[in-house]
PDB file of C-alpha atoms in Angstrom:
ATOM      1  CA  MET J   1      13.864  -8.880  29.038  1.00 80.00           C
ATOM      2  CA  LEU J   2      15.708 -11.867  27.617  1.00 94.00           C
ATOM      3  CA  PRO J   3      17.555 -14.091  30.094  1.00 96.00           C
ATOM      4  CA  VAL J   4      21.352 -13.858  30.015  1.00 97.00           C
ATOM      5  CA  SER J   5      22.773 -17.361  29.791  1.00 97.00           C
ATOM      6  CA  VAL J   6      25.300 -19.501  27.932  1.00 98.00           C
ATOM      7  CA  LEU J   7      23.914 -20.945  24.680  1.00 98.00           C
ATOM      8  CA  GLU J   8      25.537 -24.088  23.364  1.00 97.00           C
ATOM      9  CA  ASN J   9      25.388 -26.773  20.709  1.00 97.00           C
ATOM     10  CA  SER J  10      27.918 -29.162  19.201  1.00 96.00           C
ATOM     11  CA  VAL J  11      29.504 -26.454  17.027  1.00 97.00           C
ATOM     12  CA  VAL J  12      29.699 -23.331  19.212  1.00 98.00           C
ATOM     13  CA  ARG J  13      29.341 -22.089  22.756  1.00 98.00           C
ATOM     14  CA  LEU J  14      27.978 -18.546  23.042  1.00 98.00           C
ATOM     15  CA  GLU J  15      29.205 -16.948  26.258  1.00 98.00           C
ATOM     16  CA  PRO J  16      27.762 -13.632  27.508  1.00 98.00           C
ATOM     17  CA  PHE J  17      30.524 -11.068  27.932  1.00 98.00           C
ATOM     18  CA  GLU J  18      32.312 -11.106  31.270  1.00 98.00           C
ATOM     19  CA  ASP J  19      35.604  -9.501  32.260  1.00 97.00           C
ATOM     20  CA  SER J  20      37.191 -12.949  32.534  1.00 98.00           C
ATOM     21  CA  ILE J  21      37.056 -13.424  28.732  1.00 98.00           C
ATOM     22  CA  ARG J  22      37.824  -9.846  27.697  1.00 98.00           C
ATOM     23  CA  GLU J  23      41.370 -10.544  26.493  1.00 98.00           C
ATOM     24  CA  GLU J  24      40.267 -13.557  24.457  1.00 98.00           C
ATOM     25  CA  VAL J  25      37.568 -11.473  22.794  1.00 98.00           C
ATOM     26  CA  CYS J  26      40.083  -8.707  22.082  1.00 98.00           C
ATOM     27  CA  ARG J  27      42.387 -11.149  20.282  1.00 97.00           C
ATOM     28  CA  ALA J  28      39.521 -12.571  18.228  1.00 98.00           C
ATOM     29  CA  LEU J  29      38.456  -9.144  16.982  1.00 97.00           C
ATOM     30  CA  ASP J  30      41.874  -7.782  16.102  1.00 96.00           C
ATOM     31  CA  HIS J  31      41.622  -8.857  12.457  1.00 95.00           C
ATOM     32  CA  ASP J  32      40.554  -7.577   9.055  1.00 93.00           C
ATOM     33  CA  PRO J  33      40.154  -3.821   9.725  1.00 92.00           C
ATOM     34  CA  GLU J  34      38.310  -3.263   6.443  1.00 90.00           C
ATOM     35  CA  ALA J  35      35.500  -5.568   7.591  1.00 89.00           C
ATOM     36  CA  TRP J  36      34.626  -3.066  10.337  1.00 91.00           C
ATOM     37  CA  ASN J  37      34.001  -0.194   7.926  1.00 86.00           C
ATOM     38  CA  GLY J  38      30.269  -0.810   7.641  1.00 84.00           C
ATOM     39  CA  MET J  39      29.705  -0.951  11.388  1.00 88.00           C
ATOM     40  CA  VAL J  40      28.725   1.780  13.815  1.00 89.00           C
ATOM     41  CA  GLY J  41      31.705   1.007  16.037  1.00 91.00           C
ATOM     42  CA  ALA J  42      35.064  -0.635  15.385  1.00 94.00           C
ATOM     43  CA  ALA J  43      36.546  -3.116  17.863  1.00 96.00           C
ATOM     44  CA  TYR J  44      39.941  -4.013  16.450  1.00 96.00           C
ATOM     45  CA  GLY J  45      43.229  -2.830  17.900  1.00 95.00           C
ATOM     46  CA  PRO J  46      43.022   0.597  19.599  1.00 96.00           C
ATOM     47  CA  TYR J  47      39.232   0.726  19.306  1.00 96.00           C
ATOM     48  CA  PHE J  48      38.538  -2.338  21.415  1.00 97.00           C
ATOM     49  CA  GLU J  49      38.386  -0.791  24.894  1.00 97.00           C
ATOM     50  CA  ALA J  50      35.730   1.786  23.986  1.00 96.00           C
ATOM     51  CA  TRP J  51      33.725  -0.833  22.079  1.00 97.00           C
ATOM     52  CA  TRP J  52      33.865  -3.262  25.002  1.00 98.00           C
ATOM     53  CA  SER J  53      32.708  -0.540  27.402  1.00 98.00           C
ATOM     54  CA  VAL J  54      29.698   0.284  25.213  1.00 97.00           C
ATOM     55  CA  ALA J  55      28.778  -3.412  24.959  1.00 97.00           C
ATOM     56  CA  MET J  56      29.009  -3.934  28.724  1.00 98.00           C
ATOM     57  CA  THR J  57      26.936  -0.822  29.456  1.00 98.00           C
ATOM     58  CA  ALA J  58      24.224  -2.051  27.090  1.00 97.00           C
ATOM     59  CA  LYS J  59      24.366  -5.474  28.714  1.00 98.00           C
ATOM     60  CA  SER J  60      23.853  -3.885  32.152  1.00 97.00           C
ATOM     61  CA  SER J  61      20.830  -1.956  30.892  1.00 96.00           C
ATOM     62  CA  GLY J  62      19.231  -5.090  29.423  1.00 96.00           C
ATOM     63  CA  SER J  63      19.123  -3.699  25.881  1.00 97.00           C
ATOM     64  CA  ARG J  64      21.810  -6.049  24.559  1.00 98.00           C
ATOM     65  CA  ILE J  65      23.336  -9.443  25.269  1.00 98.00           C
ATOM     66  CA  PRO J  66      26.823  -9.519  23.735  1.00 98.00           C
ATOM     67  CA  TYR J  67      28.258 -13.001  23.252  1.00 98.00           C
ATOM     68  CA  ALA J  68      31.710 -14.390  22.613  1.00 98.00           C
ATOM     69  CA  VAL J  69      31.585 -17.199  20.036  1.00 98.00           C
ATOM     70  CA  ARG J  70      33.722 -20.101  21.228  1.00 98.00           C
ATOM     71  CA  ARG J  71      34.450 -22.881  18.727  1.00 98.00           C
ATOM     72  CA  GLN J  72      33.786 -26.285  20.265  1.00 98.00           C
ATOM     73  CA  THR J  73      36.468 -28.172  18.349  1.00 96.00           C
ATOM     74  CA  ASP J  74      39.371 -26.344  19.984  1.00 97.00           C
ATOM     75  CA  GLY J  75      37.836 -24.080  22.638  1.00 97.00           C
ATOM     76  CA  MET J  76      38.990 -20.915  20.886  1.00 98.00           C
ATOM     77  CA  ILE J  77      36.952 -17.687  20.827  1.00 98.00           C
ATOM     78  CA  VAL J  78      36.644 -16.866  17.124  1.00 98.00           C
ATOM     79  CA  GLY J  79      34.289 -13.882  17.164  1.00 98.00           C
ATOM     80  CA  THR J  80      31.317 -12.153  18.694  1.00 98.00           C
ATOM     81  CA  THR J  81      27.619 -11.680  18.088  1.00 98.00           C
ATOM     82  CA  SER J  82      24.748 -10.061  19.973  1.00 98.00           C
ATOM     83  CA  LEU J  83      21.067  -9.987  20.648  1.00 98.00           C
ATOM     84  CA  TYR J  84      20.494  -6.260  20.778  1.00 94.00           C
ATOM     85  CA  GLU J  85      17.884  -3.524  20.462  1.00 96.00           C
ATOM     86  CA  ILE J  86      15.939  -5.798  22.818  1.00 98.00           C
ATOM     87  CA  ARG J  87      12.442  -4.318  23.128  1.00 97.00           C
ATOM     88  CA  PRO J  88      10.261  -6.535  25.335  1.00 96.00           C
ATOM     89  CA  GLU J  89       7.329  -4.130  25.066  1.00 97.00           C
ATOM     90  CA  HIS J  90       7.230  -4.795  21.328  1.00 97.00           C
ATOM     91  CA  LEU J  91       8.324  -8.462  21.519  1.00 98.00           C
ATOM     92  CA  ARG J  92      11.212  -7.787  19.145  1.00 98.00           C
ATOM     93  CA  CYS J  93      14.997  -7.708  19.037  1.00 98.00           C
ATOM     94  CA  GLU J  94      17.861  -7.753  16.549  1.00 98.00           C
ATOM     95  CA  ILE J  95      20.770 -10.054  15.886  1.00 97.00           C
ATOM     96  CA  GLY J  96      23.900  -8.173  14.987  1.00 93.00           C
ATOM     97  CA  SER J  97      27.302  -6.788  15.882  1.00 92.00           C
ATOM     98  CA  THR J  98      28.587 -10.057  14.449  1.00 95.00           C
ATOM     99  CA  PHE J  99      32.241 -10.498  13.553  1.00 95.00           C
ATOM    100  CA  TYR J 100      34.241 -13.665  12.984  1.00 96.00           C
ATOM    101  CA  MET J 101      37.944 -14.167  12.445  1.00 96.00           C
ATOM    102  CA  PRO J 102      38.565 -14.848   8.728  1.00 95.00           C
ATOM    103  CA  GLU J 103      39.333 -18.521   9.419  1.00 94.00           C
ATOM    104  CA  ALA J 104      35.899 -18.981  11.040  1.00 96.00           C
ATOM    105  CA  ARG J 105      33.867 -17.626   8.145  1.00 92.00           C
ATOM    106  CA  GLY J 106      31.958 -19.634   5.575  1.00 88.00           C
ATOM    107  CA  GLY J 107      31.423 -22.853   7.523  1.00 92.00           C
ATOM    108  CA  ALA J 108      29.247 -24.042  10.400  1.00 96.00           C
ATOM    109  CA  ILE J 109      30.084 -21.283  12.910  1.00 96.00           C
ATOM    110  CA  ASN J 110      27.619 -18.656  11.679  1.00 94.00           C
ATOM    111  CA  PRO J 111      24.568 -20.869  11.066  1.00 95.00           C
ATOM    112  CA  ALA J 112      25.146 -22.676  14.386  1.00 97.00           C
ATOM    113  CA  SER J 113      25.326 -19.337  16.202  1.00 97.00           C
ATOM    114  CA  LYS J 114      22.239 -17.972  14.460  1.00 97.00           C
ATOM    115  CA  LEU J 115      20.275 -21.110  15.342  1.00 98.00           C
ATOM    116  CA  LEU J 116      21.081 -20.647  19.029  1.00 98.00           C
ATOM    117  CA  LEU J 117      20.291 -16.921  19.041  1.00 98.00           C
ATOM    118  CA  LEU J 118      16.993 -17.306  17.217  1.00 98.00           C
ATOM    119  CA  GLN J 119      15.941 -20.229  19.406  1.00 98.00           C
ATOM    120  CA  HIS J 120      16.741 -18.221  22.555  1.00 98.00           C
ATOM    121  CA  ALA J 121      14.814 -15.180  21.341  1.00 98.00           C
ATOM    122  CA  PHE J 122      11.713 -17.051  20.206  1.00 98.00           C
ATOM    123  CA  ASP J 123      11.649 -19.415  23.202  1.00 98.00           C
ATOM    124  CA  ASN J 124      11.583 -16.349  25.448  1.00 97.00           C
ATOM    125  CA  GLY J 125       8.654 -14.574  23.884  1.00 97.00           C
ATOM    126  CA  MET J 126      10.008 -12.576  20.967  1.00 98.00           C
ATOM    127  CA  GLU J 127       7.633 -12.412  18.001  1.00 98.00           C
ATOM    128  CA  ARG J 128      10.094 -10.817  15.599  1.00 98.00           C
ATOM    129  CA  VAL J 129      13.878 -10.934  15.171  1.00 98.00           C
ATOM    130  CA  GLU J 130      15.532  -8.496  12.791  1.00 98.00           C
ATOM    131  CA  ILE J 131      18.892  -8.848  11.054  1.00 97.00           C
ATOM    132  CA  ILE J 132      20.319  -5.781   9.357  1.00 95.00           C
ATOM    133  CA  THR J 133      23.483  -5.077   7.404  1.00 93.00           C
ATOM    134  CA  ASP J 134      25.295  -2.460   5.358  1.00 93.00           C
ATOM    135  CA  ALA J 135      23.909  -2.213   1.818  1.00 95.00           C
ATOM    136  CA  GLN J 136      27.503  -2.326   0.547  1.00 93.00           C
ATOM    137  CA  ASN J 137      28.171  -5.663   2.250  1.00 91.00           C
ATOM    138  CA  GLU J 138      26.960  -8.143  -0.343  1.00 93.00           C
ATOM    139  CA  ALA J 139      28.531 -11.137   1.414  1.00 89.00           C
ATOM    140  CA  SER J 140      26.604 -10.380   4.601  1.00 89.00           C
ATOM    141  CA  GLN J 141      23.355  -9.968   2.686  1.00 94.00           C
ATOM    142  CA  ALA J 142      23.899 -13.306   0.964  1.00 92.00           C
ATOM    143  CA  ALA J 143      24.537 -14.996   4.323  1.00 89.00           C
ATOM    144  CA  ILE J 144      21.350 -13.534   5.803  1.00 93.00           C
ATOM    145  CA  ARG J 145      19.279 -14.620   2.818  1.00 93.00           C
ATOM    146  CA  LYS J 146      20.789 -18.104   3.127  1.00 90.00           C
ATOM    147  CA  LEU J 147      19.430 -18.281   6.674  1.00 90.00           C
ATOM    148  CA  GLY J 148      15.927 -17.885   5.261  1.00 91.00           C
ATOM    149  CA  ALA J 149      15.246 -14.395   6.632  1.00 96.00           C
ATOM    150  CA  THR J 150      12.756 -12.239   4.711  1.00 97.00           C
ATOM    151  CA  TYR J 151      14.011  -9.089   2.992  1.00 97.00           C
ATOM    152  CA  GLU J 152      11.913  -6.111   4.064  1.00 97.00           C
ATOM    153  CA  GLY J 153      13.595  -3.159   2.411  1.00 97.00           C
ATOM    154  CA  THR J 154      16.542  -0.798   2.345  1.00 97.00           C
ATOM    155  CA  LEU J 155      16.653   2.108   4.787  1.00 96.00           C
ATOM    156  CA  ARG J 156      18.461   5.025   3.167  1.00 97.00           C
ATOM    157  CA  LYS J 157      21.131   6.858   5.169  1.00 96.00           C
ATOM    158  CA  HIS J 158      20.008   4.846   8.165  1.00 95.00           C
ATOM    159  CA  LYS J 159      23.191   4.764  10.260  1.00 92.00           C
ATOM    160  CA  ARG J 160      26.497   6.545  10.477  1.00 94.00           C
ATOM    161  CA  THR J 161      29.439   4.184  10.547  1.00 92.00           C
ATOM    162  CA  TRP J 162      32.426   4.743  12.808  1.00 91.00           C
ATOM    163  CA  THR J 163      34.304   6.153   9.788  1.00 91.00           C
ATOM    164  CA  GLY J 164      31.629   8.847   9.330  1.00 92.00           C
ATOM    165  CA  ARG J 165      29.953   7.387   6.230  1.00 94.00           C
ATOM    166  CA  MET J 166      26.163   7.482   6.181  1.00 96.00           C
ATOM    167  CA  ARG J 167      25.248   3.954   5.253  1.00 94.00           C
ATOM    168  CA  ASP J 168      22.132   2.507   3.701  1.00 96.00           C
ATOM    169  CA  THR J 169      20.903  -0.448   5.745  1.00 96.00           C
ATOM    170  CA  VAL J 170      19.329  -3.584   4.303  1.00 97.00           C
ATOM    171  CA  GLN J 171      16.745  -5.013   6.693  1.00 97.00           C
ATOM    172  CA  PHE J 172      15.617  -8.612   7.052  1.00 98.00           C
ATOM    173  CA  ALA J 173      13.394 -10.251   9.672  1.00 98.00           C
ATOM    174  CA  ILE J 174      12.086 -13.596  10.859  1.00 98.00           C
ATOM    175  CA  LEU J 175       8.634 -13.927  12.452  1.00 98.00           C
ATOM    176  CA  ARG J 176       8.066 -16.569  15.103  1.00 97.00           C
ATOM    177  CA  ASP J 177       4.756 -18.096  13.997  1.00 96.00           C
ATOM    178  CA  ASP J 178       4.943 -17.554  10.262  1.00 92.00           C
ATOM    179  CA  GLU J 179       8.594 -18.207   9.446  1.00 96.00           C
ATOM    180  CA  TRP J 180      10.630 -19.566  12.348  1.00 98.00           C
ATOM    181  CA  PRO J 181       9.642 -23.268  12.002  1.00 97.00           C
ATOM    182  CA  HIS J 182      10.836 -23.280   8.381  1.00 96.00           C
ATOM    183  CA  VAL J 183      13.992 -21.277   9.144  1.00 97.00           C
ATOM    184  CA  ARG J 184      14.850 -23.555  12.090  1.00 97.00           C
ATOM    185  CA  GLN J 185      14.529 -26.701  10.004  1.00 96.00           C
ATOM    186  CA  ARG J 186      16.501 -25.124   7.199  1.00 94.00           C
ATOM    187  CA  LEU J 187      19.332 -24.271   9.593  1.00 96.00           C
ATOM    188  CA  LYS J 188      19.323 -27.754  11.109  1.00 96.00           C
ATOM    189  CA  ASP J 189      19.416 -29.384   7.671  1.00 95.00           C
ATOM    190  CA  ARG J 190      22.258 -27.127   6.627  1.00 93.00           C
ATOM    191  CA  LEU J 191      24.253 -27.902   9.755  1.00 95.00           C
ATOM    192  CA  ALA J 192      23.623 -31.609   9.359  1.00 93.00           C
ATOM    193  CA  GLY J 193      25.402 -31.384   6.029  1.00 88.00           C
ATOM    194  CA  LEU J 194      28.285 -29.392   7.484  1.00 84.00           C
ATOM    195  CA  ARG J 195      29.111 -30.713  10.937  1.00 56.00           C
ATOM    196  CA  GLY J 196      26.300 -32.892  12.229  1.00 47.00           C
ATOM    197  CA  VAL J 197      23.051 -31.884  13.868  1.00 43.00           C
ATOM    198  CA  PRO J 198      23.638 -29.488  16.820  1.00 42.00           C
ATOM    199  CA  GLU J 199      21.925 -30.146  20.104  1.00 42.00           C
ATOM    200  CA  ALA J 200      19.542 -27.178  19.972  1.00 42.00           C
TER     201      ALA J 200
END
């Protein structure tokens, strides 16, 4: 089981979900309804309470660590991300359930968050971290490839989204020994060009 703790660098602070930040998280997710269409569950507006309950139940079971993404420059929560499908017996987990407010997309927030999540997973014994996305979401696929993750294939009719559509899922992964050192350096170099080297 992965330890549940705050993860932090100079760009973002990833805070495990607690009731004390629930309202801030709710405000951060109540944007861009169309962006939720490829996900299993929606969390904007009227869908937030059920989504939050599912996330907290999974956190209690140890199968997921949901994080609020707090921007360091102004202290504002600008989205969420998770380590989930945590399977210690197989030394693997996934990064996903990631959503950022539109204003927080395309800069240092995502790579800084991914660096922290990957470092936490690999430092605590994971051998493999998967990142998956809707086959229709080309922007997400491009962002995952930019991280340096390896494309492994497309799973047909893999998940049903909250709208009822059966989605194809594009799967990527990063392996600790074979790929993580290169991916980590690539992320650090990228962040150095964006906002300065994070302390991670």
